[in-house]
Coordinates of C-alpha atoms in Angstrom, one line a residue:
X1 CA -12.4 -0.2 -22.7
X2 CA -10.0 -0.9 -20.1
X3 CA -11.9 -2.4 -17.0
X4 CA -9.5 -1.7 -13.8
X5 CA -10.4 -3.5 -10.6
X6 CA -8.1 -2.5 -7.0
X7 CA -8.4 -5.5 -4.5
X8 CA -6.7 -5.2 -0.7
X9 CA -4.8 -7.5 0.8
X10 CA -3.5 -7.8 4.5
X11 CA -3.4 -4.4 4.1
X12 CA -2.1 -3.1 0.7
X13 CA -3.8 -2.4 -2.8
X14 CA -3.6 -4.3 -5.7
X15 CA -4.2 -3.4 -9.2
X16 CA -6.4 -6.0 -11.3
X17 CA -8.3 -6.3 -14.5
X18 CA -11.2 -8.3 -16.0
X19 CA -11.1 -9.0 -19.2
X20 CA -13.2 -11.4 -21.7
X21 CA -12.2 -14.1 -23.1
X22 CA -12.5 -16.0 -26.6
X23 CA -16.6 -17.0 -24.8
X24 CA -16.8 -13.8 -23.6
X25 CA -17.1 -14.3 -19.6
X26 CA -15.4 -12.5 -17.1
X27 CA -11.9 -13.5 -16.1
X28 CA -10.0 -11.3 -12.9
X29 CA -6.3 -10.8 -13.9
X30 CA -3.7 -10.0 -11.2
X31 CA -0.3 -9.0 -10.2
X32 CA 2.7 -11.3 -9.9
X33 CA 2.7 -9.2 -6.5
X34 CA -0.1 -10.1 -5.6
X35 CA 0.4 -13.5 -6.3
X36 CA 3.5 -13.5 -4.3
X37 CA 1.8 -11.6 -1.5
X38 CA -1.0 -14.5 -0.5
X39 CA 1.3 -17.0 -1.9
X40 CA 5.4 -16.8 -1.3
X41 CA 7.6 -19.6 -2.9
X42 CA 7.4 -22.1 -5.2
X43 CA 3.5 -23.6 -6.1
X44 CA 5.8 -27.0 -6.7
X45 CA 4.1 -30.0 -4.6
X46 CA 6.2 -29.8 -1.8
X47 CA 5.0 -26.4 -0.6
X48 CA 1.8 -25.2 -1.6
X49 CA 0.9 -23.1 1.4
X50 CA -1.4 -19.4 1.3
X51 CA -1.0 -17.2 3.6
X52 CA -4.3 -18.2 5.1
X53 CA -7.7 -19.0 4.0
X54 CA -8.7 -15.8 2.6
X55 CA -5.3 -15.5 -0.1
X56 CA -6.4 -19.2 -0.6
X57 CA -9.8 -17.9 -1.6
X58 CA -9.0 -15.0 -3.8
X59 CA -6.6 -16.9 -6.5
X60 CA -9.3 -18.8 -6.3
X61 CA -11.1 -16.4 -7.9
X62 CA -8.3 -15.0 -10.6
X63 CA -7.5 -17.1 -14.0
X64 CA -4.1 -15.3 -14.5
X65 CA -1.5 -13.2 -12.8
X66 CA 1.3 -11.6 -15.0
X67 CA 3.1 -7.9 -14.5
X68 CA 2.1 -5.0 -13.7
X69 CA 2.9 -3.2 -16.1
X70 CA 1.1 -5.8 -18.5
X71 CA -2.2 -4.1 -16.0
X72 CA -2.1 -0.9 -17.6
X73 CA -2.1 -2.0 -21.0
X74 CA -5.1 -2.0 -22.9
X75 CA -7.3 -4.6 -23.6
X76 CA -6.2 -5.6 -26.9
X77 CA -2.8 -5.5 -25.7
X78 CA -3.0 -7.9 -22.7
X79 CA -5.2 -9.6 -24.2
X80 CA -2.2 -10.7 -26.9
X81 CA 0.5 -11.5 -23.8
X82 CA -2.5 -13.2 -21.8
X83 CA -3.2 -15.4 -25.7
X84 CA 0.9 -16.6 -25.8
X85 CA 0.4 -18.3 -22.3
X86 CA -3.3 -19.9 -22.7
X87 CA -3.9 -19.8 -26.3
X88 CA -7.1 -21.8 -25.5
X89 CA -8.6 -18.7 -23.6
X90 CA -7.7 -15.8 -25.1

């Protein structure tokens, strides 16, 4: 069952997913478009700047960010993709 939600940031709505990790806990998965809106640029140590405190708080609530099309997949397919980068969690 797909659990989808929408988060509004800077006046734009972004689709997000809630999936269970391997411990049965809910994990929020956001789109890369949301991540780019909250944190433009690189995540290297010389440039760790969010566009504001709201963006930083939202970022901390999410476990992972992925391509928008992945958020439309059934849970099992999305979890397969998440497992590739996070084998200890999914």
